[in-house]
């Protein structure tokens, strides 16, 4: 509704993880650098943790877009609530090698052969698993076994585990001590500061608007920061509803009242 009114080329505060909208705060910049480093240096295991909505998935999509497709094969698994065998089948499918659910072949052996063939052709494989805090101990152990696949000189697969803070607690469990010892790169994303929240909002507006309108007033941004705790996904929700409130009153900017109405509508306490 408000897109045409304000002259936006597209909706500025969608919550989809579009890497085009990625705001590289110093923290997000460092996280991306850690991910690049872990892959380039073939560290094997990389862990990225952070609260819901802090930008983990967007960061990883940015990373995937950056990777040279002539050098890297990538696999992204978004549903970690699976058993060990299903995870292996999902991984094979991501690599373009579907396996029948009824097949009883050695899946790890098949994966090893595929990875060796890719390595001989100069390709490296990056496996990214989202929502990894939901992985069972058995599946995490299976992932550790996958990380053992290597030649005399290099790892055949780089694995990125992304998850909420609960993932850090899970990795401390005694049952996973072998896996934890293999994690050489770990970055924990925190929320944005007030200054970064203002810059984040301005960044998304600048990407989509054709004029100087609309702007968010200082106190509007203060309210957004206070209620969102600097978490990008919540910022997006509040900003979207705040722009709608401004549109309804035929406003030219987003003020404190617009934000207050938006928060009331989406029931953020």
mmCIF file of C-alpha atoms in Angstrom, residues 47-53 56 130-134 162-170 188 233:
data_model
loop_
_atom_site.group_PDB
_atom_site.id
_atom_site.type_symbol
_atom_site.label_atom_id
_atom_site.label_comp_id
_atom_site.label_asym_id
_atom_site.label_seq_id
_atom_site.Cartn_x
_atom_site.Cartn_y
_atom_site.Cartn_z
ATOM 1 C CA UNK A 47 30.179 -22.226 13.629
ATOM 2 C CA UNK A 48 28.080 -19.049 13.399
ATOM 3 C CA UNK A 49 25.699 -18.359 16.278
ATOM 4 C CA UNK A 50 23.337 -15.541 17.188
ATOM 5 C CA UNK A 51 19.827 -14.686 18.302
ATOM 6 C CA UNK A 52 16.836 -15.267 16.045
ATOM 7 C CA UNK A 53 16.665 -12.567 13.386
ATOM 8 C CA UNK A 56 22.882 -15.243 10.117
ATOM 9 C CA UNK A 130 20.865 -23.708 9.251
ATOM 10 C CA UNK A 131 19.048 -23.966 12.600
ATOM 11 C CA UNK A 132 21.767 -26.363 13.747
ATOM 12 C CA UNK A 133 20.676 -26.073 17.386
ATOM 13 C CA UNK A 134 17.875 -28.487 16.430
ATOM 14 C CA UNK A 162 24.480 -21.856 11.905
ATOM 15 C CA UNK A 163 22.255 -21.668 14.947
ATOM 16 C CA UNK A 164 20.775 -19.846 17.882
ATOM 17 C CA UNK A 165 22.717 -19.436 21.167
ATOM 18 C CA UNK A 166 21.447 -22.860 22.265
ATOM 19 C CA UNK A 167 23.880 -24.358 19.755
ATOM 20 C CA UNK A 168 26.815 -23.148 21.866
ATOM 21 C CA UNK A 169 25.354 -24.922 24.896
ATOM 22 C CA UNK A 170 24.758 -28.108 22.925
ATOM 23 C CA UNK A 188 28.868 -15.104 17.716
ATOM 24 C CA UNK A 233 14.205 -8.897 11.855
#
